[in-house]
Coordinates of C-alpha atoms in Angstrom, one line a residue:
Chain U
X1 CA -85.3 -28.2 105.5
X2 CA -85.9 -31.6 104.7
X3 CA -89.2 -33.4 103.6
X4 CA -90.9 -35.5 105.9
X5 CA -90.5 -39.4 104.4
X6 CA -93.3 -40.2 102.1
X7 CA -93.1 -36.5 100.7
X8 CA -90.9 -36.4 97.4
X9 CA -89.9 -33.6 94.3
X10 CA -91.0 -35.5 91.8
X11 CA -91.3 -34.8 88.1
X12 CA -94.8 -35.3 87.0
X13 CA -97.0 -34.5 83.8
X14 CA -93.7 -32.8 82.9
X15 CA -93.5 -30.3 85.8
X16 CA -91.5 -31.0 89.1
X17 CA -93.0 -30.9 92.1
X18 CA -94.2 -32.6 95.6
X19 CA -95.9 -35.6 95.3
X20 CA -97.4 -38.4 98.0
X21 CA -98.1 -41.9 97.3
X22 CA -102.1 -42.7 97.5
X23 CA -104.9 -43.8 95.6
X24 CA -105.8 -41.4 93.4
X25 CA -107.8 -38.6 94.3
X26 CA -110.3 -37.0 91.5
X27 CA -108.4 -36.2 88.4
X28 CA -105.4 -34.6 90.1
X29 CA -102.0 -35.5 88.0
X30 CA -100.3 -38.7 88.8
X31 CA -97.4 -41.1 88.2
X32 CA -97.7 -44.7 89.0
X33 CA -99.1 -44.7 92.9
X34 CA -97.0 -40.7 92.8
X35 CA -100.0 -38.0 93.4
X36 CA -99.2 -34.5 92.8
X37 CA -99.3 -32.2 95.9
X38 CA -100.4 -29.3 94.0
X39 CA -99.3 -25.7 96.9
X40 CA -101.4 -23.3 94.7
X41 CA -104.5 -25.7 95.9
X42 CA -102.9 -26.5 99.2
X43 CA -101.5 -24.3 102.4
X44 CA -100.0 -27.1 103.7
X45 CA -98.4 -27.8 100.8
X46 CA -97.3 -24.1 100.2
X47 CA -96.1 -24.6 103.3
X48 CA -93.6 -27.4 102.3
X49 CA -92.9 -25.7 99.2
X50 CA -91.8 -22.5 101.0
X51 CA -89.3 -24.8 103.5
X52 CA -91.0 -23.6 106.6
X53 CA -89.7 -25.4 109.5
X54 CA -92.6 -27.9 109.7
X55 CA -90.8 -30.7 111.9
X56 CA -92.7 -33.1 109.9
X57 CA -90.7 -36.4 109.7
X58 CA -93.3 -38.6 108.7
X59 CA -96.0 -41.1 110.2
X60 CA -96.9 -38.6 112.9
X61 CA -100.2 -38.5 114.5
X62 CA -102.4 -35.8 112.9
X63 CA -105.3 -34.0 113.9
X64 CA -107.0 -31.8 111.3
X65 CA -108.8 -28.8 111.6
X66 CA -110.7 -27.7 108.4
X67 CA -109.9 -30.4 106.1
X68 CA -112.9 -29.4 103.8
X69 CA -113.1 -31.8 100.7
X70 CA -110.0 -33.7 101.5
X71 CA -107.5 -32.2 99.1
X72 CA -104.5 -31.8 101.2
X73 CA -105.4 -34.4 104.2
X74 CA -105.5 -36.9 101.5
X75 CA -101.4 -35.9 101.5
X76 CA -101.4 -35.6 105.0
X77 CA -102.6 -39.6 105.6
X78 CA -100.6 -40.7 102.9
X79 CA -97.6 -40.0 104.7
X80 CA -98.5 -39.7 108.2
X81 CA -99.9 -42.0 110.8
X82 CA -103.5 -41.9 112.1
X83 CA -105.4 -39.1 110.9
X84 CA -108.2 -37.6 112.2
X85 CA -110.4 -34.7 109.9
X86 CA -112.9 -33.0 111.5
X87 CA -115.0 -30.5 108.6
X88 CA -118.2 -29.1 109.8
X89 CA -119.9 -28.5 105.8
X90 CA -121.8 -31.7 105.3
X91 CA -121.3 -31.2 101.2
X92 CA -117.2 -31.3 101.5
X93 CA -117.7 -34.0 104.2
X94 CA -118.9 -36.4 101.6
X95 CA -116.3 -36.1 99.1
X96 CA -113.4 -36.5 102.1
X97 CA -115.4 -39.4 102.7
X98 CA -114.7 -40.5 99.4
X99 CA -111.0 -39.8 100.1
X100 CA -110.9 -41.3 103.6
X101 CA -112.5 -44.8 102.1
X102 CA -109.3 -45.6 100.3
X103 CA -107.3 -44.6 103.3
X104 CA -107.3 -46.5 106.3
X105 CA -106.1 -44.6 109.4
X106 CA -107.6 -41.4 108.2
X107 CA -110.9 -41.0 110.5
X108 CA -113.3 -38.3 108.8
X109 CA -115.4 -36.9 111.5
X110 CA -118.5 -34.4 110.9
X111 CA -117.5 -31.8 114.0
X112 CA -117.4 -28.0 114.4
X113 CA -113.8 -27.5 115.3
X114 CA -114.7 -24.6 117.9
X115 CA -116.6 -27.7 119.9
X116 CA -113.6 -30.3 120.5
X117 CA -115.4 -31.6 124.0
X118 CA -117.9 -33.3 120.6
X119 CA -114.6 -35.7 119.6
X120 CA -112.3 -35.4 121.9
X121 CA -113.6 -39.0 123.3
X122 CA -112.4 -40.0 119.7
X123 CA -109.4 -38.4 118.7
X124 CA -105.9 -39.5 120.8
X125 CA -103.2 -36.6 121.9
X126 CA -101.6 -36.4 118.6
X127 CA -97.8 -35.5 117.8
X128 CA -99.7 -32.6 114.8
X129 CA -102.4 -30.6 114.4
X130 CA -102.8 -29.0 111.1
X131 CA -105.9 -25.9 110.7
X132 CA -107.1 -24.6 108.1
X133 CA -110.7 -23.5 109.1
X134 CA -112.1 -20.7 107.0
X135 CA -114.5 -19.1 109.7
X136 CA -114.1 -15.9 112.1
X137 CA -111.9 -16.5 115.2
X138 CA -109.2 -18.9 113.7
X139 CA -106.5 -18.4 116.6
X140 CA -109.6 -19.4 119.3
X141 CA -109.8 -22.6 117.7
X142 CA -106.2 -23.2 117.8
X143 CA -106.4 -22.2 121.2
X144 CA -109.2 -24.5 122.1
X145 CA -107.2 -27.5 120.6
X146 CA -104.3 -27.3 122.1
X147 CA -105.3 -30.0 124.6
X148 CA -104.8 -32.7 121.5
X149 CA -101.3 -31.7 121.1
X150 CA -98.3 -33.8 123.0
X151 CA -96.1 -32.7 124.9
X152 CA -93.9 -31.9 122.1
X153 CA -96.5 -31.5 119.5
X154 CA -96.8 -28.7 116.7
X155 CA -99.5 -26.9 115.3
X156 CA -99.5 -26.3 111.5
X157 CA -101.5 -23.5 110.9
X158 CA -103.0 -21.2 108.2
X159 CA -104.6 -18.1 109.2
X160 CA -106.6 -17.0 106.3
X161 CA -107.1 -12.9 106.7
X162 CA -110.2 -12.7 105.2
X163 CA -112.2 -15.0 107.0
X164 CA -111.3 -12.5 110.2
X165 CA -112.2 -9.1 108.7
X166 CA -112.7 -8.4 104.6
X167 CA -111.9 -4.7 105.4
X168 CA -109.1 -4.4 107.7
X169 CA -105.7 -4.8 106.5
X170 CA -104.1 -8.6 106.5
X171 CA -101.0 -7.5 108.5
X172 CA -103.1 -6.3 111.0
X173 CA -105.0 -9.6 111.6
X174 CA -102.1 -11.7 111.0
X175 CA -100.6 -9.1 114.5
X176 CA -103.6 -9.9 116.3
X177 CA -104.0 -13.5 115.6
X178 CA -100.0 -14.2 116.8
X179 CA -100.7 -12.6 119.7
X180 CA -103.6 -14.0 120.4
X181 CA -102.3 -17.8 119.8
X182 CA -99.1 -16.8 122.4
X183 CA -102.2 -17.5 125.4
X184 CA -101.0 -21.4 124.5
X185 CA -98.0 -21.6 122.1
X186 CA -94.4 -20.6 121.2
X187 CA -94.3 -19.5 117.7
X188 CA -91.5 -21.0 116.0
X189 CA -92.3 -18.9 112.4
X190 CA -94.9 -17.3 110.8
X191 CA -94.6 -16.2 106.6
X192 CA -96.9 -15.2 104.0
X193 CA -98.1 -18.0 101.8
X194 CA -97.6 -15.7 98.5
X195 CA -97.1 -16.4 95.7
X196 CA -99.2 -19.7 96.2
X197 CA -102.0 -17.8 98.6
X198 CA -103.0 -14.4 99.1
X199 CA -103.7 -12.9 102.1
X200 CA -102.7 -15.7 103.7
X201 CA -100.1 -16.5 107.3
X202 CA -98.4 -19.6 107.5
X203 CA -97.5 -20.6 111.4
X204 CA -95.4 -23.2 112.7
X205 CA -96.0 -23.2 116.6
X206 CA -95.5 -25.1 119.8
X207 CA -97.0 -25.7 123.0
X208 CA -95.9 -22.8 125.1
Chain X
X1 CA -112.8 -49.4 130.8
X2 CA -112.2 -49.2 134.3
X3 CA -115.2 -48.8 136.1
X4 CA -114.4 -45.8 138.1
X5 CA -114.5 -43.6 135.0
X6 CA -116.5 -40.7 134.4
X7 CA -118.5 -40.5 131.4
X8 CA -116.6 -37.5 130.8
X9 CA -113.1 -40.2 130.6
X10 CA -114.8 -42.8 128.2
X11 CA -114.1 -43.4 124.6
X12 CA -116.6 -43.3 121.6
X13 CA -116.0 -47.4 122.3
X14 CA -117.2 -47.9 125.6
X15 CA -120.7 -48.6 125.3
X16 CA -121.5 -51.0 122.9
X17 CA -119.5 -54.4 121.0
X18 CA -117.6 -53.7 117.6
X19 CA -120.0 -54.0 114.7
X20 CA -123.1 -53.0 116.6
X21 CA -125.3 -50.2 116.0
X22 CA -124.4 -47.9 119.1
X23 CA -120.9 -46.9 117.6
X24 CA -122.6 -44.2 115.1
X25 CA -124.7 -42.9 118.3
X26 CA -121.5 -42.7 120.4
X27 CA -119.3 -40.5 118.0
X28 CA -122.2 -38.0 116.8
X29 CA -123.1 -37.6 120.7
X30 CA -120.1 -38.7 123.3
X31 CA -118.6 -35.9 125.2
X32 CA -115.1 -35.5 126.7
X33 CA -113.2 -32.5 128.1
X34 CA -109.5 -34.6 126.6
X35 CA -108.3 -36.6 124.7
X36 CA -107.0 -39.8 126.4
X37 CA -104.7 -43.0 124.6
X38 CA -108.1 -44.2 123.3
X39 CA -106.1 -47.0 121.3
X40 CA -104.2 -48.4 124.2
X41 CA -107.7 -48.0 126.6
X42 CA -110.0 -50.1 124.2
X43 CA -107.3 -52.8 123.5
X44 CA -107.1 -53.1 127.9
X45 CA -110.5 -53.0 128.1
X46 CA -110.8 -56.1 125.7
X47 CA -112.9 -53.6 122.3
X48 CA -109.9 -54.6 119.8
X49 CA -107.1 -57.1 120.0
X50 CA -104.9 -54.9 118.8
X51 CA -104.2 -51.3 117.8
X52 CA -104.4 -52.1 113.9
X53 CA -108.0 -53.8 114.9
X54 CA -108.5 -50.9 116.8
X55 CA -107.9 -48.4 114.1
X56 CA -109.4 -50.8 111.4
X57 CA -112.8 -50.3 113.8
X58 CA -112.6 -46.8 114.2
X59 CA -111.9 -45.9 110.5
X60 CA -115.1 -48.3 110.1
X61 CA -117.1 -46.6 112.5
X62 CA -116.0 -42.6 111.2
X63 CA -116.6 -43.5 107.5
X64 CA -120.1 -44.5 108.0
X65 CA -121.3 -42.1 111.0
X66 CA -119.7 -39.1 108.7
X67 CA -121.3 -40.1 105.7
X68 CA -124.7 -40.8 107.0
X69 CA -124.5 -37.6 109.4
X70 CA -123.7 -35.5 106.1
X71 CA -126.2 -37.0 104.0
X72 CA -129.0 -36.1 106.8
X73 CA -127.8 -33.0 107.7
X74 CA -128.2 -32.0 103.9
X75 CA -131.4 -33.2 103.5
X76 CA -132.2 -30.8 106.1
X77 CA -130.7 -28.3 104.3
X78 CA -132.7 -29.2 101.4
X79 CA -136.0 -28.8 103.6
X80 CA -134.7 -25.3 104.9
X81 CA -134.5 -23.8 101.8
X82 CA -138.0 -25.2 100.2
X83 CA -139.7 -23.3 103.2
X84 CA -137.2 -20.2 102.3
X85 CA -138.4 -19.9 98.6
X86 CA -142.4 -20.4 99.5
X87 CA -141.8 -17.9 101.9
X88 CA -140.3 -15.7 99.5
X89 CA -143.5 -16.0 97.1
X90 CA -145.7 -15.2 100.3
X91 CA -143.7 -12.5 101.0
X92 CA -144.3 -10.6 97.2
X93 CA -148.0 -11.5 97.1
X94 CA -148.3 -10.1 100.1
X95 CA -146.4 -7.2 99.8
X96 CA -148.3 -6.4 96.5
X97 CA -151.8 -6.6 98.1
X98 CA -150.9 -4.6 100.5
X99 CA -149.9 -2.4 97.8
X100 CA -152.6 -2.2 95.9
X101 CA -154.7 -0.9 99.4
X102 CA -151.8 1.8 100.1
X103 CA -152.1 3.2 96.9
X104 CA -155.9 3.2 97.0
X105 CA -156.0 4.9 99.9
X106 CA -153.2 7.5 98.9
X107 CA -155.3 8.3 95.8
X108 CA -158.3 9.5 98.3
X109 CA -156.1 11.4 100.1
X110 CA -153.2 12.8 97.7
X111 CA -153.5 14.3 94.0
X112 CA -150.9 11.5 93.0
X113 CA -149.9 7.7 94.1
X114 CA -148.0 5.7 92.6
X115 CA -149.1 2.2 92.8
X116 CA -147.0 -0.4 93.4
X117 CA -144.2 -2.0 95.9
X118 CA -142.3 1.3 94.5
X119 CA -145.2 3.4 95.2
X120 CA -145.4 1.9 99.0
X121 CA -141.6 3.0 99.2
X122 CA -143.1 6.7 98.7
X123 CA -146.2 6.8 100.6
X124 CA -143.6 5.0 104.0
X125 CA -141.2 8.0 103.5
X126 CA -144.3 11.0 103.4
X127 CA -144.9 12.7 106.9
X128 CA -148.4 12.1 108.0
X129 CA -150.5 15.1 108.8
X130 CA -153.5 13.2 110.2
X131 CA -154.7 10.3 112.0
X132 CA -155.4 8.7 109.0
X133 CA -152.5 9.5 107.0
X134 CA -150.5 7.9 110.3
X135 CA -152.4 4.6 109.5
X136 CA -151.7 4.9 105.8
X137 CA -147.7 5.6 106.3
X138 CA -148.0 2.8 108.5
X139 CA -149.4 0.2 106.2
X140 CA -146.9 1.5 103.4
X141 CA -143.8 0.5 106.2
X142 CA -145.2 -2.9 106.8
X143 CA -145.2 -3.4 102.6
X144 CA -141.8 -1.8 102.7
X145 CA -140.7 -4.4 105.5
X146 CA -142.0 -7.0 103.4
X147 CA -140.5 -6.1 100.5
X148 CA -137.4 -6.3 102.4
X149 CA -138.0 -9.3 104.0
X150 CA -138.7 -11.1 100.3
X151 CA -134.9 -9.8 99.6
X152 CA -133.1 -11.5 102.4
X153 CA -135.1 -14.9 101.9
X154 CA -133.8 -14.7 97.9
X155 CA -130.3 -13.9 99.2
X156 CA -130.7 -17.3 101.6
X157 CA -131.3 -19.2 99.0
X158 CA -128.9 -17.8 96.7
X159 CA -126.3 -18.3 99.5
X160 CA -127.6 -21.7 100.1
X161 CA -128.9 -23.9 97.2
X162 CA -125.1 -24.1 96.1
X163 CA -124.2 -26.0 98.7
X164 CA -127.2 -28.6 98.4
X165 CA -127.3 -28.8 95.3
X166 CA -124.3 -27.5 93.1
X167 CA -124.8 -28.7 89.7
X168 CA -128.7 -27.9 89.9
X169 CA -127.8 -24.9 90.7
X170 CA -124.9 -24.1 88.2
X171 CA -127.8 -25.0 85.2
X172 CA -131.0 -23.5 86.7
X173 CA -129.8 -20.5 89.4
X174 CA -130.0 -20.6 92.8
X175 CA -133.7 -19.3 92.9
X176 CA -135.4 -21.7 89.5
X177 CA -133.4 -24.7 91.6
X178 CA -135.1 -23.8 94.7
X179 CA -138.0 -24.0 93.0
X180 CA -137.7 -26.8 91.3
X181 CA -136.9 -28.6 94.7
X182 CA -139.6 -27.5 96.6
X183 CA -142.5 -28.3 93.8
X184 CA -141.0 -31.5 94.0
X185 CA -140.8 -31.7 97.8
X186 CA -137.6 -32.1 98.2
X187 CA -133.6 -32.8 96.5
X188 CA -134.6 -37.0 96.7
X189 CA -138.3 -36.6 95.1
X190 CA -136.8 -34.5 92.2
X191 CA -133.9 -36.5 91.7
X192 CA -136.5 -39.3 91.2
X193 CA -138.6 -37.7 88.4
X194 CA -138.7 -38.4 84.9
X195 CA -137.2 -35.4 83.3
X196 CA -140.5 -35.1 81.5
X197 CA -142.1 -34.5 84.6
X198 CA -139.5 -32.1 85.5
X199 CA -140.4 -30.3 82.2
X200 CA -143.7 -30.0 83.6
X201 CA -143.5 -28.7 87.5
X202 CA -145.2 -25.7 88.1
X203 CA -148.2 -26.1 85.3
X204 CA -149.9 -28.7 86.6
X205 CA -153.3 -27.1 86.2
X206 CA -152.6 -27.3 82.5
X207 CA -151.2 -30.7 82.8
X208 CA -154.3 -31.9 84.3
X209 CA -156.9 -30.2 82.0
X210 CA -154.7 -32.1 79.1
X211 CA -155.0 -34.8 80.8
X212 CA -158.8 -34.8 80.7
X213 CA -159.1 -34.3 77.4
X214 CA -159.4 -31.3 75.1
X215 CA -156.5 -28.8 76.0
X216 CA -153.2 -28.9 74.9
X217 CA -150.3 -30.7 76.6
X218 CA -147.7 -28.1 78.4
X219 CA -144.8 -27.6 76.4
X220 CA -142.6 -25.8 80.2
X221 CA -143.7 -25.1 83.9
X222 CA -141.6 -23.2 86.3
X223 CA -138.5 -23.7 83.6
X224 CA -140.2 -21.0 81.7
X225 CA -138.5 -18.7 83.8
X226 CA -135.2 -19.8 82.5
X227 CA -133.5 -17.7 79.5
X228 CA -132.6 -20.7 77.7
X229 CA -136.7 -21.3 77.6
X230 CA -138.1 -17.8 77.6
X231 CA -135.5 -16.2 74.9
X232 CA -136.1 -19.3 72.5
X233 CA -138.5 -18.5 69.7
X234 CA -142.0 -19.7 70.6
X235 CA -141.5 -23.1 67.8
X236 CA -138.4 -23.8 69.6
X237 CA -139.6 -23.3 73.0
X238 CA -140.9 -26.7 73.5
X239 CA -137.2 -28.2 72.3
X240 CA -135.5 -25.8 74.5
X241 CA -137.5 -27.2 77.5
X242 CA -137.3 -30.5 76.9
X243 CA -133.2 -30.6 76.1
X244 CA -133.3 -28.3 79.4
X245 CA -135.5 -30.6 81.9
X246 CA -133.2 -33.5 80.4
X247 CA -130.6 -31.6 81.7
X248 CA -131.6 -30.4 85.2
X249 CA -133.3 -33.9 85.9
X250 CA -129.2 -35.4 85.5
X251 CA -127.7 -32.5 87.5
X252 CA -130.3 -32.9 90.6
X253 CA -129.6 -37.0 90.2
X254 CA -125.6 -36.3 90.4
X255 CA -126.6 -33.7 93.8
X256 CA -128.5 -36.1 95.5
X257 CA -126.8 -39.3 94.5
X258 CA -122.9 -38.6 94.0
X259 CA -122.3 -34.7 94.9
X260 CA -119.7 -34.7 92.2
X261 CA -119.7 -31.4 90.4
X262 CA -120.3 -31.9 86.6
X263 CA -119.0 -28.2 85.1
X264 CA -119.5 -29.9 81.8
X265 CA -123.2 -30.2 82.4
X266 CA -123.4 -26.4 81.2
X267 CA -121.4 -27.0 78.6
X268 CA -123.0 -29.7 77.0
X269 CA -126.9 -27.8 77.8
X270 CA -125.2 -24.6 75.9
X271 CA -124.3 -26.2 72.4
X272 CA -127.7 -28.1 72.8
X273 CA -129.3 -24.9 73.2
X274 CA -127.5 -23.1 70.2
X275 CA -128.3 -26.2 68.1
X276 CA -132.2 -25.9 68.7
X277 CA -132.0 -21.5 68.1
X278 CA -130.0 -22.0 64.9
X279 CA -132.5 -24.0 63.5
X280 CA -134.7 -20.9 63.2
X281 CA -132.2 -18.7 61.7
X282 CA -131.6 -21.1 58.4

């Protein structure tokens, strides 16, 4: 698998690893305009690091889901095209605001991702949609978004086992969730995220 | 636009000029089923010139509608949880009056009652043998209930105050920082007091009779209830409390003003802490 352009290995503070080139976010390691892309903080990232079949090339248009504080969108608009990050928490919302100031084309929006009639009259079919949403129900929002994707659009997503159900067992979700999000996609893979995230599925899928 | 749209087919851009007010309206409140080439339809329909003005307009317009829309809808969150933590206090005197009648009516009608919230929990699991003891099993459940009730409110605002104010509540605990906010009347109104004031919130009848002359000034309010103030030998106490106002008064500026979380702010309020105990023990 290759990295999409704008996504390097790159030796940094001494360790190797990905890196995107951005304004600095918080105190995160960097080298020159370099910024670590750090997969223990990062399922996207993990993602990468693990060589899932991503299809990522580079400035794609991205929708996405969950982006909480900014951490990995941040990486996501430095190499991709427009961005749009919907978080529903107003407290993260204000430091991806932070992130999205230095950034041009990434478009922070304040919207519950289970609601996208609220901005689909503002985001544009998009060629990616990332998700990462921490909340009961993950494979009904990826469901309900599946009218942003294009015709031959992928859906990057981590299903987070715990948010579903704290008692059952994570394979068991994971089962449920894949054949739940089958209703609107074609699942190209789905892995673990160990040893960067527990309990955790990554899923590349397309429009079915 | 073409004017046969439906408002279900028009962009956040469709009412109003770039650089008015109405784009913040349109994105917290426009509606449509899909997504459409918004770029392409508001350079054809004369909003941008270009895609990059386009886009330039848009990040604009996102950037500020988020970041007001967050900043609101955390004040609210702010005002949620001062109701939560007065309701909580209401909820224990409450509860303890009622109490205080349950176990004086036990004690007419059984050889022992326990007084007490704990004592309520008894009397609401007897079996009543009378009319009256029906009434009196009765009033203990409603005491229980509150009880109860009192529980959930404190696990709201533990599962809350985090979120609107992290650092405040990292120092102080989610229930002090409630507390703190809502004397205050609100995250804004205590981020603007002088941490003296701070020091101070919660005794104001004793502030005021100082201030009239005769009694002494308050050395704590509400902080009392904090270990770093209430563990401190009494000489100390009025160092602790100071050095921990100072301390809270920065973290609930850095909530309301940045958000940034400060873990060092801890760090800093333990060694100060240390530095005012060990003074006794030399």
């Amino acid at each position: 698998m290759t990295l999409p352009a704008g996504v390097e290995r790159r030796r940094i503070d001494g360790t190797d690893g990905l890196a995107t080139r951005g304004e600095q976010v918080g105190s995160e390691p960097t080298d020159g305009e370099w910024r670590r892309w750090d997969p223990h903080r990062s399922k996207l990232g993990a993602m990468l690091e693990l060589e899932f079949e991503t299809g990522l090339a580079g400035e794609e248009t991205v929708l996405y889901l969950g982006a909480a504080a900014g951490t990995t969108v941040s990486h996501v608009a430095d190499f991709a095209g427009p961005t749009y990050a919907v978080e529903f928490a107003p407290r993260p919302m204000l430091d991806l605001v932070d992130v999205a100031t230095d950034r041009g084309h990434l478009f922070p929006l304040l919207k519950d991702a289970r609601k996208p009639e609220t901005y689909a009259h503002v985001v544009e079919p998009v060629d990616v949609i990332v998700q990462d949403v921490a909340t009961r129900g993950q494979a009904a929002v990826a469901l309900r978004n599946a009218r942003f994707l294009c015709p031959d659009g992928r859906l990057l997503l981590s299903v987070k086992s715990r948010s579903e159900d704290v008692t059952s067992d994570p394979e068991a979700i994971f089962e449920d969730v894949t054949a739940d999000l089958k209703d609107e996609y074609e699942i190209i893979e789905a892995r673990r995220l160990e040893p960067y995230h527990d309990d955790h599925l990554g899923v590349v899928a397309r429009q079915s | 636009m073409t004017n046969s749209a439906t408002p279900d087919e028009r962009g956040w851009f469709a009412d109003h000029s770039p650089g008015d007010d109405g784009a913040s309206a349109a994105i917290t409140e426009g509606r449509a089923e899909s997504p459409r080439d918004w770029p392409g339809l508001a350079v054809e329909g004369g909003f941008a010139d270009s895609e990059a003005e386009y886009y330039d307009r848009l990040h604009e317009a996102t950037v500020a509608t988020a970041r007001a829309q967050a900043r609101a809808r955390q004040q609210a969150d702010d005002q949620q949880v001062m109701h939560a933590v007065r309701a909580i206090d209401d909820c224990e005197a409450t509860a303890n009056e009622l109490a205080e009648r349950v176990a004086e009516w036990a004690r007419s009608t059984a050889d022992e009652a326990p007084s007490g919230i704990e004592g309520a929990h008894q009397v609401a699991a007897m079996e009543p043998s009378s009319p009256a003891e029906e009434r009196l099993v009765s009033l203990a459940e409603r005491v229980v209930a509150l009880d109860e009730e009192a529980a959930q409110l404190r696990q709201y605002v533990e599962e809350t105050m985090p979120a609107v104010a992290p650092n405040l509540t990292a120092l102080a605990g989610p229930v002090l920082a409630a507390r703190l906010v809502s004397l205050a009347g609100g995250l804004e109104s205590l981020a603007k007091q002088p941490s003296g004031t701070v020091q101070v919130l919660g005794a104001e009848d004793a502030l005021f009779a100082h201030l009239q002359g005769g009694a002494p000034s308050p050395k704590h309010g509400i902080i009392y209830t904090h270990e770093y103030v209430r563990n401190t030998p009494e000489s100390d106490r009025g160092s602790a409390a100071r050095a921990l106002a100072g301390k809270l008064t920065i973290a609930a500026r850095i909530d309301h003003y940045s958000g940034d979380r400060r873990p060092e702010l801890a760090a800093d309020l333990e060694e100060r802490i240390e530095t005012i105990r060990a003074r006794d023990s030399e």
